[in-house]
């Protein structure tokens, strides 16, 4: 039954992330790359946090000590989110310029994909750290229960917590980047607060029998955050990208001038085939006309060695 | 070099990330398993620690291994397939509900073990459902033994009294191990694991068996699983014969010419044999003790030899003035059908090099030093210790009255400071107690023989032949008293001037205590100063620990191969300890050149004593004028081809000693052998087993959630694309 336990926990803790990746991330090669970069970035952040924590372990076995450590970790990560915003902002600026020069549109949907990429990398690293390190143990014959949680095993708690927290982290990335783009400081505060709340929520498992409620709350929080992020993104639907609000973005936008505005208006009705992201994707087709210069620009952002076939054929 | 540095750095960084990841996980999930009940390891901070919480393990020790003799198997075994562990929920013996409805592993307190094992032997239903036995020694009974009422077997006795009870512990609480076979793995838990198992069994007792339960997972695969007896397994090469090395030394040493390999004669002095046994028995070989029986006798004998040596060193006399030769002999393997004495007598009869100079026709007297570790003063202050001299009465047997007289005179004379009385054992006894003397009387009944022991009509040791006969039960001062009396008596019997022997009881008590610390006590064991000064002891390192253990292992073990018989290679710590002590104490005290056993050998008539290493002159041995020999101890029914090499050694059956055995009406040679087993055996795990329904529910839930998230993601994606 070791295989049953292993795959049960695998599908519970990691399976949904893989399903989301296959359904949403994988078709967009640029977002795949961005997810990997994001994961690397968050890995470095966690490494830094690790180095700091090495000076304090072992922690006293008290809830305040754990809460302090959790909040410190969250604080470091949320500070690092500012770095994500800077890179996101710069990427938006460059991509908007490129899309403008290549005759493609850069939509809110594309921006949402980028935010998902950043969030997915963050969540993936967390899930791997929180749960992936424990997964090999589920391949054994035994299980482990903590004294205060007779309802479910350590591994089940970890799987469900990683599921809930993973969903929250993807959603919080969307929420945070959208809020930073609007310079809505109230909205920007949502991510740190909810992240800290989600972390502290897990302390509920220390209460005898409290793990059921804590895990359920974690999952519920993941659902709520996902719904909230989706609703924000939905409301932004239909509009063209304007969140690259920094000076660089404005400069880029202005440098594009009317040449940049024209392709946006010339997009076909189906956004999935007409957006910049679709053009950069391996299977993306369509797009508007372009010359040799546009082909070169597209080739930079394409994961392939050469430009997308559609652009190559047009340029030929 | 640079790439290696980078590789190490990368590994270090990854390790830190890994550690951090786990600590974050444990914090974020609040799954720090704390020391509250079953999992007594404190806060879990690493994957390894969590794994250790999940699986309490006992590796490479504690098994009741499969032995085989000429008639069948003894002991226990697990699944013959190494890859198939036996797994069953843990149930305390007190919680077993008859009839058994399911497979279980039974936690068996030693106090209940005798009755339980008798019931198990007679119940096919219990044998079917009980998949393993885990012995818990936490609360030892008042008496316990794994040998029968007549240890060794009445068939070896020179009298017919098969129902006589020498081992009184056997009547109360014993299970004769040598006739027990259990078709399921049997383990002896360490004290820590036993305490843990008690909690786990108590937890299981309160739970519905269909829910999560603590299980025992056992690996005790034996290579000789299908062999019916020892002859089979030796032929198949799946077992090795039990065996070790006996040691003897002559005082005074044999003349150089007589001591040469293959020499038949010597200077014609009659021989007094002083005999002690070296090893004991228990159903769990790793836990064999034998402190009182027989090691107290061995310590007495070695201390007596020291007393003689010390007396000669401090006076102008020497052992060369003796009219008789005293041969001190430590016999290995006696609990296994008197294997050591039988083999030695066969080797002597067949003219083996290892017994060269030990002419049995010259042996006149034998004193066996038996159990003496429980000698304590009577309640009345200054009351003497009581030693009993057992002799074999009857026509044809030598008259040992002169020996008894010498012992009594010694106890009252030069060894009076030992405060011991030597009494003749009760005439109502059927004869001598179970002892090696039986073997010598079988081959030469005219020998005058005595067994010197702490008991009269039966053993006073309630733990004879069990793992509870440990160092906490013996009294080194009593052992020293036996040694003083023994030394003075053999000095007289050998023709020494009684007044010439100076007995210093204080010194002997210190010597006996130091020897006992080496060969009886688990700590220091062979890390004791005495052993460290004369040998390089082997040690074991337990799994998961860097701590070296020099604890004596008083189970004889098996003979894998036989390198050069008179060199230390392949000899146990105890055999080498005895050999080196005897070499120094039977010598004239003069140290010769530095030596080893291979290149810088000593000249004829000398031995290399105290060798520890050849790489350092200081640690090399010194040539001393002594006669001391190892004698292999193993069944007379086996021989070994190409036995000097570990990889080519091949054991096979032989009938070369058959005629000799028949000549002296020896009982059939039991041909004891021990099964081989693969690396990784034995292994015992105690762990929490999840209910199968929960695991299936988890798998179904996981699949459903994964599919649901995938479908929802696709739907949402489509909706967003339409919306945008």
JSON list of C-alpha atoms in Angstrom, two decimals, chain A residues 66-243:
[
{"chain": "A", "resi": 66, "resn": "UNK", "atom": "CA", "xyz": [7.06, 29.94, 15.69]},
{"chain": "A", "resi": 67, "resn": "UNK", "atom": "CA", "xyz": [4.82, 32.89, 14.95]},
{"chain": "A", "resi": 68, "resn": "UNK", "atom": "CA", "xyz": [7.83, 35.18, 14.98]},
{"chain": "A", "resi": 69, "resn": "UNK", "atom": "CA", "xyz": [9.72, 32.97, 12.59]},
{"chain": "A", "resi": 70, "resn": "UNK", "atom": "CA", "xyz": [6.73, 32.70, 10.28]},
{"chain": "A", "resi": 71, "resn": "UNK", "atom": "CA", "xyz": [6.20, 36.43, 10.23]},
{"chain": "A", "resi": 72, "resn": "UNK", "atom": "CA", "xyz": [9.88, 37.06, 9.64]},
{"chain": "A", "resi": 73, "resn": "UNK", "atom": "CA", "xyz": [9.85, 34.66, 6.70]},
{"chain": "A", "resi": 74, "resn": "UNK", "atom": "CA", "xyz": [6.72, 36.28, 5.30]},
{"chain": "A", "resi": 75, "resn": "UNK", "atom": "CA", "xyz": [8.22, 39.73, 5.73]},
{"chain": "A", "resi": 76, "resn": "UNK", "atom": "CA", "xyz": [11.34, 38.75, 3.80]},
{"chain": "A", "resi": 77, "resn": "UNK", "atom": "CA", "xyz": [9.28, 37.23, 1.03]},
{"chain": "A", "resi": 78, "resn": "UNK", "atom": "CA", "xyz": [6.97, 40.19, 0.76]},
{"chain": "A", "resi": 79, "resn": "UNK", "atom": "CA", "xyz": [9.95, 42.52, 0.64]},
{"chain": "A", "resi": 80, "resn": "UNK", "atom": "CA", "xyz": [11.23, 40.35, -2.16]},
{"chain": "A", "resi": 81, "resn": "UNK", "atom": "CA", "xyz": [7.95, 40.83, -3.95]},
{"chain": "A", "resi": 82, "resn": "UNK", "atom": "CA", "xyz": [9.04, 44.41, -4.55]},
{"chain": "A", "resi": 83, "resn": "UNK", "atom": "CA", "xyz": [11.86, 42.96, -6.59]},
{"chain": "A", "resi": 84, "resn": "UNK", "atom": "CA", "xyz": [9.33, 40.92, -8.50]},
{"chain": "A", "resi": 85, "resn": "UNK", "atom": "CA", "xyz": [7.38, 44.08, -9.22]},
{"chain": "A", "resi": 86, "resn": "UNK", "atom": "CA", "xyz": [10.46, 45.83, -10.51]},
{"chain": "A", "resi": 87, "resn": "UNK", "atom": "CA", "xyz": [11.29, 42.96, -12.84]},
{"chain": "A", "resi": 88, "resn": "UNK", "atom": "CA", "xyz": [7.67, 42.62, -13.85]},
{"chain": "A", "resi": 89, "resn": "UNK", "atom": "CA", "xyz": [7.45, 46.30, -14.59]},
{"chain": "A", "resi": 90, "resn": "UNK", "atom": "CA", "xyz": [10.58, 46.22, -16.66]},
{"chain": "A", "resi": 91, "resn": "UNK", "atom": "CA", "xyz": [9.42, 43.15, -18.52]},
{"chain": "A", "resi": 92, "resn": "UNK", "atom": "CA", "xyz": [6.11, 44.78, -19.28]},
{"chain": "A", "resi": 93, "resn": "UNK", "atom": "CA", "xyz": [7.86, 47.82, -20.63]},
{"chain": "A", "resi": 94, "resn": "UNK", "atom": "CA", "xyz": [10.12, 45.82, -22.89]},
{"chain": "A", "resi": 95, "resn": "UNK", "atom": "CA", "xyz": [7.40, 43.47, -24.04]},
{"chain": "A", "resi": 96, "resn": "UNK", "atom": "CA", "xyz": [4.98, 46.25, -24.75]},
{"chain": "A", "resi": 97, "resn": "UNK", "atom": "CA", "xyz": [7.60, 47.95, -26.83]},
{"chain": "A", "resi": 98, "resn": "UNK", "atom": "CA", "xyz": [8.41, 44.79, -28.67]},
{"chain": "A", "resi": 99, "resn": "UNK", "atom": "CA", "xyz": [4.82, 43.93, -29.28]},
{"chain": "A", "resi": 100, "resn": "UNK", "atom": "CA", "xyz": [4.16, 47.40, -30.52]},
{"chain": "A", "resi": 101, "resn": "UNK", "atom": "CA", "xyz": [7.07, 47.29, -32.87]},
{"chain": "A", "resi": 102, "resn": "UNK", "atom": "CA", "xyz": [6.07, 43.83, -34.09]},
{"chain": "A", "resi": 103, "resn": "UNK", "atom": "CA", "xyz": [2.54, 44.81, -34.73]},
{"chain": "A", "resi": 104, "resn": "UNK", "atom": "CA", "xyz": [1.03, 42.70, -31.97]},
{"chain": "A", "resi": 105, "resn": "UNK", "atom": "CA", "xyz": [-1.14, 43.79, -29.15]},
{"chain": "A", "resi": 106, "resn": "UNK", "atom": "CA", "xyz": [-0.15, 43.35, -25.50]},
{"chain": "A", "resi": 107, "resn": "UNK", "atom": "CA", "xyz": [-3.39, 42.76, -23.66]},
{"chain": "A", "resi": 108, "resn": "UNK", "atom": "CA", "xyz": [-4.47, 42.62, -20.07]},
{"chain": "A", "resi": 109, "resn": "UNK", "atom": "CA", "xyz": [-4.69, 38.88, -20.56]},
{"chain": "A", "resi": 110, "resn": "UNK", "atom": "CA", "xyz": [-1.02, 38.77, -21.45]},
{"chain": "A", "resi": 111, "resn": "UNK", "atom": "CA", "xyz": [-0.27, 40.74, -18.33]},
{"chain": "A", "resi": 112, "resn": "UNK", "atom": "CA", "xyz": [-2.34, 38.30, -16.33]},
{"chain": "A", "resi": 113, "resn": "UNK", "atom": "CA", "xyz": [-0.33, 35.44, -17.77]},
{"chain": "A", "resi": 114, "resn": "UNK", "atom": "CA", "xyz": [2.89, 37.10, -16.66]},
{"chain": "A", "resi": 115, "resn": "UNK", "atom": "CA", "xyz": [1.51, 37.56, -13.16]},
{"chain": "A", "resi": 116, "resn": "UNK", "atom": "CA", "xyz": [0.50, 33.91, -13.13]},
{"chain": "A", "resi": 117, "resn": "UNK", "atom": "CA", "xyz": [4.02, 32.94, -14.19]},
{"chain": "A", "resi": 118, "resn": "UNK", "atom": "CA", "xyz": [5.53, 34.92, -11.33]},
{"chain": "A", "resi": 119, "resn": "UNK", "atom": "CA", "xyz": [3.07, 33.44, -8.88]},
{"chain": "A", "resi": 120, "resn": "UNK", "atom": "CA", "xyz": [3.39, 29.92, -10.15]},
{"chain": "A", "resi": 121, "resn": "UNK", "atom": "CA", "xyz": [7.15, 29.95, -9.62]},
{"chain": "A", "resi": 122, "resn": "UNK", "atom": "CA", "xyz": [6.66, 31.27, -6.10]},
{"chain": "A", "resi": 123, "resn": "UNK", "atom": "CA", "xyz": [4.04, 28.64, -5.32]},
{"chain": "A", "resi": 124, "resn": "UNK", "atom": "CA", "xyz": [6.04, 25.82, -6.90]},
{"chain": "A", "resi": 125, "resn": "UNK", "atom": "CA", "xyz": [9.09, 26.54, -4.76]},
{"chain": "A", "resi": 126, "resn": "UNK", "atom": "CA", "xyz": [6.93, 26.71, -1.67]},
{"chain": "A", "resi": 127, "resn": "UNK", "atom": "CA", "xyz": [5.15, 23.47, -2.47]},
{"chain": "A", "resi": 128, "resn": "UNK", "atom": "CA", "xyz": [8.41, 21.72, -3.16]},
{"chain": "A", "resi": 129, "resn": "UNK", "atom": "CA", "xyz": [9.88, 22.94, 0.09]},
{"chain": "A", "resi": 130, "resn": "UNK", "atom": "CA", "xyz": [6.80, 22.45, 2.19]},
{"chain": "A", "resi": 131, "resn": "UNK", "atom": "CA", "xyz": [5.72, 19.15, 0.83]},
{"chain": "A", "resi": 132, "resn": "UNK", "atom": "CA", "xyz": [8.07, 17.82, -1.81]},
{"chain": "A", "resi": 133, "resn": "UNK", "atom": "CA", "xyz": [10.80, 17.14, 0.72]},
{"chain": "A", "resi": 134, "resn": "UNK", "atom": "CA", "xyz": [8.42, 14.94, 2.69]},
{"chain": "A", "resi": 135, "resn": "UNK", "atom": "CA", "xyz": [6.92, 13.12, -0.25]},
{"chain": "A", "resi": 136, "resn": "UNK", "atom": "CA", "xyz": [9.62, 10.41, -0.44]},
{"chain": "A", "resi": 137, "resn": "UNK", "atom": "CA", "xyz": [8.70, 9.35, 3.08]},
{"chain": "A", "resi": 138, "resn": "UNK", "atom": "CA", "xyz": [5.19, 8.55, 1.95]},
{"chain": "A", "resi": 139, "resn": "UNK", "atom": "CA", "xyz": [6.65, 5.87, -0.30]},
{"chain": "A", "resi": 140, "resn": "UNK", "atom": "CA", "xyz": [7.56, 3.89, 2.82]},
{"chain": "A", "resi": 141, "resn": "UNK", "atom": "CA", "xyz": [5.27, 1.65, 4.80]},
{"chain": "A", "resi": 142, "resn": "UNK", "atom": "CA", "xyz": [4.71, 3.95, 7.70]},
{"chain": "A", "resi": 143, "resn": "UNK", "atom": "CA", "xyz": [3.00, 7.18, 8.43]},
{"chain": "A", "resi": 144, "resn": "UNK", "atom": "CA", "xyz": [3.34, 9.79, 11.14]},
{"chain": "A", "resi": 145, "resn": "UNK", "atom": "CA", "xyz": [0.81, 11.61, 13.21]},
{"chain": "A", "resi": 146, "resn": "UNK", "atom": "CA", "xyz": [1.55, 14.47, 15.51]},
{"chain": "A", "resi": 147, "resn": "UNK", "atom": "CA", "xyz": [0.26, 14.20, 19.00]},
{"chain": "A", "resi": 148, "resn": "UNK", "atom": "CA", "xyz": [-2.12, 17.09, 18.57]},
{"chain": "A", "resi": 149, "resn": "UNK", "atom": "CA", "xyz": [-3.55, 15.98, 15.26]},
{"chain": "A", "resi": 150, "resn": "UNK", "atom": "CA", "xyz": [-4.96, 12.48, 15.40]},
{"chain": "A", "resi": 151, "resn": "UNK", "atom": "CA", "xyz": [-7.35, 13.26, 12.55]},
{"chain": "A", "resi": 152, "resn": "UNK", "atom": "CA", "xyz": [-4.84, 13.12, 9.72]},
{"chain": "A", "resi": 153, "resn": "UNK", "atom": "CA", "xyz": [-1.22, 12.31, 9.14]},
{"chain": "A", "resi": 154, "resn": "UNK", "atom": "CA", "xyz": [1.62, 14.78, 8.95]},
{"chain": "A", "resi": 155, "resn": "UNK", "atom": "CA", "xyz": [1.80, 14.11, 5.24]},
{"chain": "A", "resi": 156, "resn": "UNK", "atom": "CA", "xyz": [-1.87, 14.71, 4.59]},
{"chain": "A", "resi": 157, "resn": "UNK", "atom": "CA", "xyz": [-1.72, 17.97, 6.51]},
{"chain": "A", "resi": 158, "resn": "UNK", "atom": "CA", "xyz": [1.34, 18.99, 4.54]},
{"chain": "A", "resi": 159, "resn": "UNK", "atom": "CA", "xyz": [-0.29, 18.06, 1.24]},
{"chain": "A", "resi": 160, "resn": "UNK", "atom": "CA", "xyz": [-3.46, 20.00, 1.96]},
{"chain": "A", "resi": 161, "resn": "UNK", "atom": "CA", "xyz": [-1.59, 22.97, 3.37]},
{"chain": "A", "resi": 162, "resn": "UNK", "atom": "CA", "xyz": [0.64, 23.10, 0.33]},
{"chain": "A", "resi": 163, "resn": "UNK", "atom": "CA", "xyz": [-2.42, 22.90, -1.90]},
{"chain": "A", "resi": 164, "resn": "UNK", "atom": "CA", "xyz": [-4.12, 25.78, -0.15]},
{"chain": "A", "resi": 165, "resn": "UNK", "atom": "CA", "xyz": [-1.00, 27.88, 0.25]},
{"chain": "A", "resi": 166, "resn": "UNK", "atom": "CA", "xyz": [0.05, 27.22, -3.35]},
{"chain": "A", "resi": 167, "resn": "UNK", "atom": "CA", "xyz": [-3.28, 28.47, -4.65]},
{"chain": "A", "resi": 168, "resn": "UNK", "atom": "CA", "xyz": [-3.02, 31.51, -2.43]},
{"chain": "A", "resi": 169, "resn": "UNK", "atom": "CA", "xyz": [0.49, 32.38, -3.59]},
{"chain": "A", "resi": 170, "resn": "UNK", "atom": "CA", "xyz": [-0.46, 32.21, -7.28]},
{"chain": "A", "resi": 171, "resn": "UNK", "atom": "CA", "xyz": [-3.51, 34.34, -6.60]},
{"chain": "A", "resi": 172, "resn": "UNK", "atom": "CA", "xyz": [-1.60, 36.81, -4.42]},
{"chain": "A", "resi": 173, "resn": "UNK", "atom": "CA", "xyz": [0.86, 37.38, -7.22]},
{"chain": "A", "resi": 174, "resn": "UNK", "atom": "CA", "xyz": [-1.96, 38.42, -9.53]},
{"chain": "A", "resi": 175, "resn": "UNK", "atom": "CA", "xyz": [-3.52, 40.60, -6.87]},
{"chain": "A", "resi": 176, "resn": "UNK", "atom": "CA", "xyz": [-0.25, 42.21, -5.81]},
{"chain": "A", "resi": 177, "resn": "UNK", "atom": "CA", "xyz": [1.07, 42.97, -9.28]},
{"chain": "A", "resi": 178, "resn": "UNK", "atom": "CA", "xyz": [-2.25, 44.40, -10.34]},
{"chain": "A", "resi": 179, "resn": "UNK", "atom": "CA", "xyz": [-2.40, 46.59, -7.25]},
{"chain": "A", "resi": 180, "resn": "UNK", "atom": "CA", "xyz": [1.19, 47.78, -7.62]},
{"chain": "A", "resi": 181, "resn": "UNK", "atom": "CA", "xyz": [0.41, 48.62, -11.23]},
{"chain": "A", "resi": 182, "resn": "UNK", "atom": "CA", "xyz": [-2.50, 50.75, -10.14]},
{"chain": "A", "resi": 183, "resn": "UNK", "atom": "CA", "xyz": [-0.43, 52.15, -7.29]},
{"chain": "A", "resi": 184, "resn": "UNK", "atom": "CA", "xyz": [-3.21, 51.04, -5.02]},
{"chain": "A", "resi": 185, "resn": "UNK", "atom": "CA", "xyz": [-1.38, 50.74, -1.72]},
{"chain": "A", "resi": 186, "resn": "UNK", "atom": "CA", "xyz": [-4.45, 49.33, -0.06]},
{"chain": "A", "resi": 187, "resn": "UNK", "atom": "CA", "xyz": [-4.56, 46.62, -2.68]},
{"chain": "A", "resi": 188, "resn": "UNK", "atom": "CA", "xyz": [-0.82, 46.10, -2.41]},
{"chain": "A", "resi": 189, "resn": "UNK", "atom": "CA", "xyz": [-1.23, 45.48, 1.31]},
{"chain": "A", "resi": 190, "resn": "UNK", "atom": "CA", "xyz": [-3.56, 42.59, 0.61]},
{"chain": "A", "resi": 191, "resn": "UNK", "atom": "CA", "xyz": [-0.81, 40.13, -0.33]},
{"chain": "A", "resi": 192, "resn": "UNK", "atom": "CA", "xyz": [1.41, 40.56, 2.75]},
{"chain": "A", "resi": 193, "resn": "UNK", "atom": "CA", "xyz": [-1.54, 40.51, 5.08]},
{"chain": "A", "resi": 194, "resn": "UNK", "atom": "CA", "xyz": [-3.11, 37.44, 3.58]},
{"chain": "A", "resi": 195, "resn": "UNK", "atom": "CA", "xyz": [0.27, 35.72, 3.25]},
{"chain": "A", "resi": 196, "resn": "UNK", "atom": "CA", "xyz": [0.97, 36.35, 6.93]},
{"chain": "A", "resi": 197, "resn": "UNK", "atom": "CA", "xyz": [-2.52, 35.24, 7.81]},
{"chain": "A", "resi": 198, "resn": "UNK", "atom": "CA", "xyz": [-2.13, 32.03, 5.87]},
{"chain": "A", "resi": 199, "resn": "UNK", "atom": "CA", "xyz": [1.17, 31.33, 7.56]},
{"chain": "A", "resi": 200, "resn": "UNK", "atom": "CA", "xyz": [-0.16, 32.04, 11.04]},
{"chain": "A", "resi": 201, "resn": "UNK", "atom": "CA", "xyz": [-3.23, 29.98, 10.30]},
{"chain": "A", "resi": 202, "resn": "UNK", "atom": "CA", "xyz": [-1.10, 26.88, 10.30]},
{"chain": "A", "resi": 203, "resn": "UNK", "atom": "CA", "xyz": [-0.29, 27.42, 13.96]},
{"chain": "A", "resi": 204, "resn": "UNK", "atom": "CA", "xyz": [-3.83, 26.26, 14.61]},
{"chain": "A", "resi": 205, "resn": "UNK", "atom": "CA", "xyz": [-2.53, 22.75, 14.16]},
{"chain": "A", "resi": 206, "resn": "UNK", "atom": "CA", "xyz": [-0.72, 23.09, 17.46]},
{"chain": "A", "resi": 207, "resn": "UNK", "atom": "CA", "xyz": [-4.00, 23.14, 19.26]},
{"chain": "A", "resi": 208, "resn": "UNK", "atom": "CA", "xyz": [-5.21, 19.67, 20.14]},
{"chain": "A", "resi": 209, "resn": "UNK", "atom": "CA", "xyz": [-7.50, 18.66, 17.31]},
{"chain": "A", "resi": 210, "resn": "UNK", "atom": "CA", "xyz": [-7.02, 22.04, 15.66]},
{"chain": "A", "resi": 211, "resn": "UNK", "atom": "CA", "xyz": [-5.44, 20.76, 12.49]},
{"chain": "A", "resi": 212, "resn": "UNK", "atom": "CA", "xyz": [-8.76, 19.97, 10.82]},
{"chain": "A", "resi": 213, "resn": "UNK", "atom": "CA", "xyz": [-9.97, 23.54, 11.15]},
{"chain": "A", "resi": 214, "resn": "UNK", "atom": "CA", "xyz": [-6.57, 24.97, 10.30]},
{"chain": "A", "resi": 215, "resn": "UNK", "atom": "CA", "xyz": [-6.23, 22.90, 7.14]},
{"chain": "A", "resi": 216, "resn": "UNK", "atom": "CA", "xyz": [-9.82, 23.59, 6.11]},
{"chain": "A", "resi": 217, "resn": "UNK", "atom": "CA", "xyz": [-9.23, 27.29, 6.63]},
{"chain": "A", "resi": 218, "resn": "UNK", "atom": "CA", "xyz": [-6.06, 27.11, 4.58]},
{"chain": "A", "resi": 219, "resn": "UNK", "atom": "CA", "xyz": [-7.91, 25.48, 1.71]},
{"chain": "A", "resi": 220, "resn": "UNK", "atom": "CA", "xyz": [-10.76, 27.95, 2.01]},
{"chain": "A", "resi": 221, "resn": "UNK", "atom": "CA", "xyz": [-8.30, 30.82, 1.97]},
{"chain": "A", "resi": 222, "resn": "UNK", "atom": "CA", "xyz": [-6.77, 29.41, -1.18]},
{"chain": "A", "resi": 223, "resn": "UNK", "atom": "CA", "xyz": [-10.18, 29.27, -2.82]},
{"chain": "A", "resi": 224, "resn": "UNK", "atom": "CA", "xyz": [-11.13, 32.78, -1.69]},
{"chain": "A", "resi": 225, "resn": "UNK", "atom": "CA", "xyz": [-7.84, 34.20, -2.91]},
{"chain": "A", "resi": 226, "resn": "UNK", "atom": "CA", "xyz": [-8.21, 32.44, -6.23]},
{"chain": "A", "resi": 227, "resn": "UNK", "atom": "CA", "xyz": [-11.72, 33.79, -6.61]},
{"chain": "A", "resi": 228, "resn": "UNK", "atom": "CA", "xyz": [-10.61, 37.29, -5.64]},
{"chain": "A", "resi": 229, "resn": "UNK", "atom": "CA", "xyz": [-7.69, 37.25, -8.08]},
{"chain": "A", "resi": 230, "resn": "UNK", "atom": "CA", "xyz": [-9.94, 35.93, -10.84]},
{"chain": "A", "resi": 231, "resn": "UNK", "atom": "CA", "xyz": [-12.50, 38.61, -10.19]},
{"chain": "A", "resi": 232, "resn": "UNK", "atom": "CA", "xyz": [-9.88, 41.35, -10.34]},
{"chain": "A", "resi": 233, "resn": "UNK", "atom": "CA", "xyz": [-8.53, 39.96, -13.57]},
{"chain": "A", "resi": 234, "resn": "UNK", "atom": "CA", "xyz": [-12.04, 39.61, -14.95]},
{"chain": "A", "resi": 235, "resn": "UNK", "atom": "CA", "xyz": [-12.77, 43.24, -14.24]},
{"chain": "A", "resi": 236, "resn": "UNK", "atom": "CA", "xyz": [-9.67, 44.23, -16.16]},
{"chain": "A", "resi": 237, "resn": "UNK", "atom": "CA", "xyz": [-10.87, 42.21, -19.10]},
{"chain": "A", "resi": 238, "resn": "UNK", "atom": "CA", "xyz": [-11.26, 43.79, -22.49]},
{"chain": "A", "resi": 239, "resn": "UNK", "atom": "CA", "xyz": [-8.93, 46.68, -21.83]},
{"chain": "A", "resi": 240, "resn": "UNK", "atom": "CA", "xyz": [-5.49, 46.97, -23.31]},
{"chain": "A", "resi": 241, "resn": "UNK", "atom": "CA", "xyz": [-2.42, 46.89, -21.17]},
{"chain": "A", "resi": 242, "resn": "UNK", "atom": "CA", "xyz": [-1.62, 50.07, -19.29]},
{"chain": "A", "resi": 243, "resn": "UNK", "atom": "CA", "xyz": [-0.17, 48.73, -16.08]}
]
